[in-house]
């Protein structure tokens, strides 16, 4: 999974500023964003993130006290 996260950070540079975690129990990618601007930008790109990580079924974006943005992804 480490290689996948490094690839994601290389392809979507904003993710370099985030804390990325893969949860293998439910095949989700959790992205903890450091600020609202990054959260907003990444929330517009779930399909691009899914294409880069075929093993992810859910994308969870987090930022401070915002509600979690949970997107179920179609990876096929």
PDB file of N, CA and C in Angstrom:
ATOM      1  N   UNK A   1       0.807  -1.196   0.000  1.00  0.00           N
ATOM      2  CA  UNK A   1       0.000   0.000   0.000  1.00  0.00           C
ATOM      3  C   UNK A   1       0.852   1.262   0.000  1.00  0.00           C
ATOM      4  N   UNK A   2       2.042   1.198   0.560  1.00  0.00           N
ATOM      5  CA  UNK A   2       2.904   2.366   0.602  1.00  0.00           C
ATOM      6  C   UNK A   2       3.233   2.901  -0.782  1.00  0.00           C
ATOM      7  N   UNK A   3       3.487   1.998  -1.738  1.00  0.00           N
ATOM      8  CA  UNK A   3       3.780   2.425  -3.102  1.00  0.00           C
ATOM      9  C   UNK A   3       2.571   3.121  -3.727  1.00  0.00           C
ATOM     10  N   UNK A   4       1.389   2.612  -3.436  1.00  0.00           N
ATOM     11  CA  UNK A   4       0.163   3.205  -3.966  1.00  0.00           C
ATOM     12  C   UNK A   4      -0.019   4.618  -3.444  1.00  0.00           C
ATOM     13  N   UNK A   5       0.233   4.830  -2.162  1.00  0.00           N
ATOM     14  CA  UNK A   5       0.084   6.162  -1.588  1.00  0.00           C
ATOM     15  C   UNK A   5       1.130   7.124  -2.151  1.00  0.00           C
ATOM     16  N   UNK A   6       2.348   6.645  -2.368  1.00  0.00           N
ATOM     17  CA  UNK A   6       3.382   7.489  -2.968  1.00  0.00           C
ATOM     18  C   UNK A   6       2.998   7.869  -4.397  1.00  0.00           C
ATOM     19  N   UNK A   7       2.440   6.924  -5.140  1.00  0.00           N
ATOM     20  CA  UNK A   7       1.996   7.200  -6.508  1.00  0.00           C
ATOM     21  C   UNK A   7       0.877   8.242  -6.504  1.00  0.00           C
ATOM     22  N   UNK A   8      -0.076   8.089  -5.592  1.00  0.00           N
ATOM     23  CA  UNK A   8      -1.174   9.043  -5.483  1.00  0.00           C
ATOM     24  C   UNK A   8      -0.644  10.444  -5.178  1.00  0.00           C
ATOM     25  N   UNK A   9       0.310  10.540  -4.273  1.00  0.00           N
ATOM     26  CA  UNK A   9       0.894  11.837  -3.929  1.00  0.00           C
ATOM     27  C   UNK A   9       1.647  12.443  -5.114  1.00  0.00           C
ATOM     28  N   UNK A  10       2.238  11.607  -5.946  1.00  0.00           N
ATOM     29  CA  UNK A  10       2.948  12.110  -7.121  1.00  0.00           C
ATOM     30  C   UNK A  10       1.975  12.597  -8.197  1.00  0.00           C
ATOM     31  N   UNK A  11       0.863  11.917  -8.365  1.00  0.00           N
ATOM     32  CA  UNK A  11      -0.093  12.250  -9.420  1.00  0.00           C
ATOM     33  C   UNK A  11      -1.051  13.381  -9.033  1.00  0.00           C
ATOM     34  N   UNK A  12      -1.349  13.519  -7.762  1.00  0.00           N
ATOM     35  CA  UNK A  12      -2.224  14.601  -7.276  1.00  0.00           C
ATOM     36  C   UNK A  12      -1.431  15.334  -6.195  1.00  0.00           C
ATOM     37  N   UNK A  13      -0.653  16.332  -6.596  1.00  0.00           N
ATOM     38  CA  UNK A  13       0.270  16.993  -5.667  1.00  0.00           C
ATOM     39  C   UNK A  13      -0.363  17.532  -4.383  1.00  0.00           C
ATOM     40  N   UNK A  14      -1.619  17.946  -4.419  1.00  0.00           N
ATOM     41  CA  UNK A  14      -2.253  18.443  -3.195  1.00  0.00           C
ATOM     42  C   UNK A  14      -2.271  17.402  -2.084  1.00  0.00           C
ATOM     43  N   UNK A  15      -2.279  16.128  -2.457  1.00  0.00           N
ATOM     44  CA  UNK A  15      -2.313  15.086  -1.435  1.00  0.00           C
ATOM     45  C   UNK A  15      -1.002  14.998  -0.653  1.00  0.00           C
ATOM     46  N   UNK A  16       0.054  15.614  -1.171  1.00  0.00           N
ATOM     47  CA  UNK A  16       1.327  15.632  -0.443  1.00  0.00           C
ATOM     48  C   UNK A  16       1.206  16.400   0.867  1.00  0.00           C
ATOM     49  N   UNK A  17       0.249  17.303   0.935  1.00  0.00           N
ATOM     50  CA  UNK A  17       0.037  18.111   2.129  1.00  0.00           C
ATOM     51  C   UNK A  17      -0.911  17.453   3.122  1.00  0.00           C
ATOM     52  N   UNK A  18      -1.441  16.303   2.754  1.00  0.00           N
ATOM     53  CA  UNK A  18      -2.444  15.610   3.557  1.00  0.00           C
ATOM     54  C   UNK A  18      -1.853  14.372   4.233  1.00  0.00           C
ATOM     55  N   UNK A  19      -2.565  13.889   5.232  1.00  0.00           N
ATOM     56  CA  UNK A  19      -2.235  12.615   5.865  1.00  0.00           C
ATOM     57  C   UNK A  19      -3.115  11.556   5.205  1.00  0.00           C
ATOM     58  N   UNK A  20      -2.498  10.602   4.515  1.00  0.00           N
ATOM     59  CA  UNK A  20      -3.227   9.557   3.793  1.00  0.00           C
ATOM     60  C   UNK A  20      -3.137   8.242   4.549  1.00  0.00           C
ATOM     61  N   UNK A  21      -4.270   7.568   4.653  1.00  0.00           N
ATOM     62  CA  UNK A  21      -4.293   6.254   5.292  1.00  0.00           C
ATOM     63  C   UNK A  21      -5.214   5.333   4.507  1.00  0.00           C
ATOM     64  N   UNK A  22      -4.765   4.095   4.327  1.00  0.00           N
ATOM     65  CA  UNK A  22      -5.598   3.074   3.706  1.00  0.00           C
ATOM     66  C   UNK A  22      -6.136   2.169   4.805  1.00  0.00           C
ATOM     67  N   UNK A  23      -7.438   1.945   4.775  1.00  0.00           N
ATOM     68  CA  UNK A  23      -8.076   1.022   5.703  1.00  0.00           C
ATOM     69  C   UNK A  23      -8.403  -0.238   4.914  1.00  0.00           C
ATOM     70  N   UNK A  24      -7.646  -1.295   5.142  1.00  0.00           N
ATOM     71  CA  UNK A  24      -7.827  -2.526   4.370  1.00  0.00           C
ATOM     72  C   UNK A  24      -9.062  -3.305   4.797  1.00  0.00           C
ATOM     73  N   UNK A  25      -9.604  -3.015   5.972  1.00  0.00           N
ATOM     74  CA  UNK A  25     -10.804  -3.732   6.422  1.00  0.00           C
ATOM     75  C   UNK A  25     -12.005  -3.437   5.535  1.00  0.00           C
ATOM     76  N   UNK A  26     -12.132  -2.182   5.097  1.00  0.00           N
ATOM     77  CA  UNK A  26     -13.268  -1.836   4.233  1.00  0.00           C
ATOM     78  C   UNK A  26     -12.811  -1.215   2.910  1.00  0.00           C
ATOM     79  N   UNK A  27     -11.541  -1.378   2.586  1.00  0.00           N
ATOM     80  CA  UNK A  27     -10.968  -0.884   1.332  1.00  0.00           C
ATOM     81  C   UNK A  27     -11.264   0.603   1.115  1.00  0.00           C
ATOM     82  N   UNK A  28     -11.001   1.400   2.134  1.00  0.00           N
ATOM     83  CA  UNK A  28     -11.219   2.837   2.011  1.00  0.00           C
ATOM     84  C   UNK A  28      -9.894   3.588   2.091  1.00  0.00           C
ATOM     85  N   UNK A  29      -9.893   4.757   1.485  1.00  0.00           N
ATOM     86  CA  UNK A  29      -8.765   5.675   1.552  1.00  0.00           C
ATOM     87  C   UNK A  29      -9.230   6.875   2.356  1.00  0.00           C
ATOM     88  N   UNK A  30      -8.529   7.170   3.434  1.00  0.00           N
ATOM     89  CA  UNK A  30      -8.863   8.299   4.298  1.00  0.00           C
ATOM     90  C   UNK A  30      -7.836   9.388   4.056  1.00  0.00           C
ATOM     91  N   UNK A  31      -8.326  10.562   3.678  1.00  0.00           N
ATOM     92  CA  UNK A  31      -7.455  11.705   3.422  1.00  0.00           C
ATOM     93  C   UNK A  31      -7.793  12.791   4.434  1.00  0.00           C
ATOM     94  N   UNK A  32      -6.862  13.058   5.337  1.00  0.00           N
ATOM     95  CA  UNK A  32      -7.017  14.134   6.310  1.00  0.00           C
ATOM     96  C   UNK A  32      -6.391  15.395   5.725  1.00  0.00           C
ATOM     97  N   UNK A  33      -7.222  16.373   5.412  1.00  0.00           N
ATOM     98  CA  UNK A  33      -6.771  17.609   4.776  1.00  0.00           C
ATOM     99  C   UNK A  33      -6.351  18.640   5.823  1.00  0.00           C
ATOM    100  N   UNK A  34      -5.274  19.394   5.546  1.00  0.00           N
ATOM    101  CA  UNK A  34      -4.794  20.379   6.517  1.00  0.00           C
ATOM    102  C   UNK A  34      -5.573  21.691   6.513  1.00  0.00           C
ATOM    103  N   UNK A  35      -6.322  21.957   5.431  1.00  0.00           N
ATOM    104  CA  UNK A  35      -7.093  23.203   5.386  1.00  0.00           C
ATOM    105  C   UNK A  35      -8.307  23.052   4.467  1.00  0.00           C
ATOM    106  N   UNK A  36      -9.174  24.049   4.545  1.00  0.00           N
ATOM    107  CA  UNK A  36     -10.430  24.003   3.793  1.00  0.00           C
ATOM    108  C   UNK A  36     -10.215  24.020   2.286  1.00  0.00           C
ATOM    109  N   UNK A  37      -9.243  24.770   1.816  1.00  0.00           N
ATOM    110  CA  UNK A  37      -9.007  24.880   0.381  1.00  0.00           C
ATOM    111  C   UNK A  37      -8.634  23.531  -0.232  1.00  0.00           C
ATOM    112  N   UNK A  38      -7.769  22.810   0.439  1.00  0.00           N
ATOM    113  CA  UNK A  38      -7.372  21.492  -0.058  1.00  0.00           C
ATOM    114  C   UNK A  38      -8.553  20.533   0.022  1.00  0.00           C
ATOM    115  N   UNK A  39      -9.309  20.581   1.108  1.00  0.00           N
ATOM    116  CA  UNK A  39     -10.503  19.738   1.250  1.00  0.00           C
ATOM    117  C   UNK A  39     -11.469  20.001   0.095  1.00  0.00           C
ATOM    118  N   UNK A  40     -11.703  21.276  -0.207  1.00  0.00           N
ATOM    119  CA  UNK A  40     -12.618  21.637  -1.296  1.00  0.00           C
ATOM    120  C   UNK A  40     -12.114  21.116  -2.648  1.00  0.00           C
ATOM    121  N   UNK A  41     -10.837  21.308  -2.912  1.00  0.00           N
ATOM    122  CA  UNK A  41     -10.267  20.880  -4.197  1.00  0.00           C
ATOM    123  C   UNK A  41     -10.320  19.355  -4.359  1.00  0.00           C
ATOM    124  N   UNK A  42      -9.916  18.632  -3.336  1.00  0.00           N
ATOM    125  CA  UNK A  42      -9.921  17.173  -3.427  1.00  0.00           C
ATOM    126  C   UNK A  42     -11.333  16.604  -3.484  1.00  0.00           C
ATOM    127  N   UNK A  43     -12.285  17.288  -2.881  1.00  0.00           N
ATOM    128  CA  UNK A  43     -13.670  16.805  -2.919  1.00  0.00           C
ATOM    129  C   UNK A  43     -14.252  16.860  -4.330  1.00  0.00           C
ATOM    130  N   UNK A  44     -13.592  17.589  -5.226  1.00  0.00           N
ATOM    131  CA  UNK A  44     -14.023  17.671  -6.620  1.00  0.00           C
ATOM    132  C   UNK A  44     -13.375  16.608  -7.508  1.00  0.00           C
ATOM    133  N   UNK A  45     -12.485  15.773  -6.931  1.00  0.00           N
ATOM    134  CA  UNK A  45     -11.705  14.836  -7.740  1.00  0.00           C
ATOM    135  C   UNK A  45     -11.836  13.360  -7.341  1.00  0.00           C
ATOM    136  N   UNK A  46     -12.984  12.894  -6.859  1.00  0.00           N
ATOM    137  CA  UNK A  46     -13.029  11.495  -6.409  1.00  0.00           C
ATOM    138  C   UNK A  46     -12.773  10.484  -7.527  1.00  0.00           C
ATOM    139  N   UNK A  47     -13.211  10.787  -8.746  1.00  0.00           N
ATOM    140  CA  UNK A  47     -13.002   9.841  -9.843  1.00  0.00           C
ATOM    141  C   UNK A  47     -11.516   9.720 -10.185  1.00  0.00           C
ATOM    142  N   UNK A  48     -10.814  10.851 -10.171  1.00  0.00           N
ATOM    143  CA  UNK A  48      -9.379  10.824 -10.462  1.00  0.00           C
ATOM    144  C   UNK A  48      -8.640  10.025  -9.394  1.00  0.00           C
ATOM    145  N   UNK A  49      -9.011  10.208  -8.146  1.00  0.00           N
ATOM    146  CA  UNK A  49      -8.378   9.472  -7.055  1.00  0.00           C
ATOM    147  C   UNK A  49      -8.666   7.976  -7.201  1.00  0.00           C
ATOM    148  N   UNK A  50      -9.890   7.628  -7.564  1.00  0.00           N
ATOM    149  CA  UNK A  50     -10.256   6.218  -7.736  1.00  0.00           C
ATOM    150  C   UNK A  50      -9.467   5.566  -8.859  1.00  0.00           C
ATOM    151  N   UNK A  51      -9.254   6.285  -9.947  1.00  0.00           N
ATOM    152  CA  UNK A  51      -8.495   5.735 -11.077  1.00  0.00           C
ATOM    153  C   UNK A  51      -7.056   5.430 -10.692  1.00  0.00           C
ATOM    154  N   UNK A  52      -6.509   6.213  -9.764  1.00  0.00           N
ATOM    155  CA  UNK A  52      -5.120   6.026  -9.359  1.00  0.00           C
ATOM    156  C   UNK A  52      -4.954   4.912  -8.336  1.00  0.00           C
ATOM    157  N   UNK A  53      -6.017   4.538  -7.675  1.00  0.00           N
ATOM    158  CA  UNK A  53      -5.945   3.482  -6.660  1.00  0.00           C
ATOM    159  C   UNK A  53      -7.120   2.540  -6.861  1.00  0.00           C
ATOM    160  N   UNK A  54      -6.912   1.504  -7.651  1.00  0.00           N
ATOM    161  CA  UNK A  54      -7.973   0.571  -8.017  1.00  0.00           C
ATOM    162  C   UNK A  54      -8.508  -0.243  -6.841  1.00  0.00           C
ATOM    163  N   UNK A  55      -7.790  -0.268  -5.731  1.00  0.00           N
ATOM    164  CA  UNK A  55      -8.202  -1.085  -4.594  1.00  0.00           C
ATOM    165  C   UNK A  55      -9.160  -0.358  -3.653  1.00  0.00           C
ATOM    166  N   UNK A  56      -9.381   0.922  -3.881  1.00  0.00           N
ATOM    167  CA  UNK A  56     -10.216   1.717  -2.982  1.00  0.00           C
ATOM    168  C   UNK A  56     -11.678   1.659  -3.409  1.00  0.00           C
ATOM    169  N   UNK A  57     -12.535   1.309  -2.453  1.00  0.00           N
ATOM    170  CA  UNK A  57     -13.974   1.313  -2.700  1.00  0.00           C
ATOM    171  C   UNK A  57     -14.645   2.561  -2.143  1.00  0.00           C
ATOM    172  N   UNK A  58     -14.005   3.166  -1.142  1.00  0.00           N
ATOM    173  CA  UNK A  58     -14.563   4.372  -0.538  1.00  0.00           C
ATOM    174  C   UNK A  58     -13.463   5.397  -0.317  1.00  0.00           C
ATOM    175  N   UNK A  59     -13.813   6.633  -0.558  1.00  0.00           N
ATOM    176  CA  UNK A  59     -12.922   7.756  -0.308  1.00  0.00           C
ATOM    177  C   UNK A  59     -13.524   8.560   0.836  1.00  0.00           C
ATOM    178  N   UNK A  60     -12.732   8.811   1.860  1.00  0.00           N
ATOM    179  CA  UNK A  60     -13.196   9.589   3.003  1.00  0.00           C
ATOM    180  C   UNK A  60     -12.289  10.802   3.143  1.00  0.00           C
ATOM    181  N   UNK A  61     -12.870  11.985   2.953  1.00  0.00           N
ATOM    182  CA  UNK A  61     -12.127  13.231   3.113  1.00  0.00           C
ATOM    183  C   UNK A  61     -12.486  13.839   4.456  1.00  0.00           C
ATOM    184  N   UNK A  62     -11.454  14.244   5.201  1.00  0.00           N
ATOM    185  CA  UNK A  62     -11.665  14.840   6.513  1.00  0.00           C
ATOM    186  C   UNK A  62     -10.954  16.183   6.596  1.00  0.00           C
ATOM    187  N   UNK A  63     -11.604  17.110   7.305  1.00  0.00           N
ATOM    188  CA  UNK A  63     -10.960  18.377   7.641  1.00  0.00           C
ATOM    189  C   UNK A  63     -11.611  18.940   8.900  1.00  0.00           C
ATOM    190  N   UNK A  64     -10.806  19.146   9.922  1.00  0.00           N
ATOM    191  CA  UNK A  64     -11.206  19.798  11.185  1.00  0.00           C
ATOM    192  C   UNK A  64     -12.605  19.364  11.629  1.00  0.00           C
ATOM    193  N   UNK A  65     -13.479  20.335  11.819  1.00  0.00           N
ATOM    194  CA  UNK A  65     -14.824  20.051  12.322  1.00  0.00           C
ATOM    195  C   UNK A  65     -15.852  19.866  11.219  1.00  0.00           C
ATOM    196  N   UNK A  66     -15.411  19.813   9.978  1.00  0.00           N
ATOM    197  CA  UNK A  66     -16.332  19.555   8.869  1.00  0.00           C
ATOM    198  C   UNK A  66     -16.841  18.125   8.975  1.00  0.00           C
ATOM    199  N   UNK A  67     -18.051  17.883   8.495  1.00  0.00           N
ATOM    200  CA  UNK A  67     -18.495  16.484   8.436  1.00  0.00           C
ATOM    201  C   UNK A  67     -17.638  15.726   7.417  1.00  0.00           C
ATOM    202  N   UNK A  68     -17.419  14.460   7.671  1.00  0.00           N
ATOM    203  CA  UNK A  68     -16.645  13.644   6.723  1.00  0.00           C
ATOM    204  C   UNK A  68     -17.377  13.566   5.396  1.00  0.00           C
ATOM    205  N   UNK A  69     -16.632  13.704   4.328  1.00  0.00           N
ATOM    206  CA  UNK A  69     -17.185  13.504   2.990  1.00  0.00           C
ATOM    207  C   UNK A  69     -16.848  12.072   2.601  1.00  0.00           C
ATOM    208  N   UNK A  70     -17.869  11.250   2.487  1.00  0.00           N
ATOM    209  CA  UNK A  70     -17.660   9.841   2.155  1.00  0.00           C
ATOM    210  C   UNK A  70     -18.253   9.589   0.777  1.00  0.00           C
ATOM    211  N   UNK A  71     -17.427   9.096  -0.118  1.00  0.00           N
ATOM    212  CA  UNK A  71     -17.844   8.833  -1.492  1.00  0.00           C
ATOM    213  C   UNK A  71     -17.561   7.366  -1.803  1.00  0.00           C
ATOM    214  N   UNK A  72     -18.591   6.631  -2.203  1.00  0.00           N
ATOM    215  CA  UNK A  72     -18.396   5.265  -2.662  1.00  0.00           C
ATOM    216  C   UNK A  72     -17.947   5.345  -4.113  1.00  0.00           C
ATOM    217  N   UNK A  73     -16.867   4.646  -4.412  1.00  0.00           N
ATOM    218  CA  UNK A  73     -16.248   4.752  -5.735  1.00  0.00           C
ATOM    219  C   UNK A  73     -16.499   3.512  -6.568  1.00  0.00           C
ATOM    220  N   UNK A  74     -16.639   3.733  -7.851  1.00  0.00           N
ATOM    221  CA  UNK A  74     -16.727   2.645  -8.820  1.00  0.00           C
ATOM    222  C   UNK A  74     -15.359   2.510  -9.445  1.00  0.00           C
ATOM    223  N   UNK A  75     -14.678   1.419  -9.169  1.00  0.00           N
ATOM    224  CA  UNK A  75     -13.301   1.270  -9.655  1.00  0.00           C
ATOM    225  C   UNK A  75     -13.183   0.353 -10.856  1.00  0.00           C
ATOM    226  N   UNK A  76     -14.283  -0.152 -11.356  1.00  0.00           N
ATOM    227  CA  UNK A  76     -14.186  -1.071 -12.498  1.00  0.00           C
ATOM    228  C   UNK A  76     -14.276  -0.338 -13.806  1.00  0.00           C
TER     229      UNK A  76
END
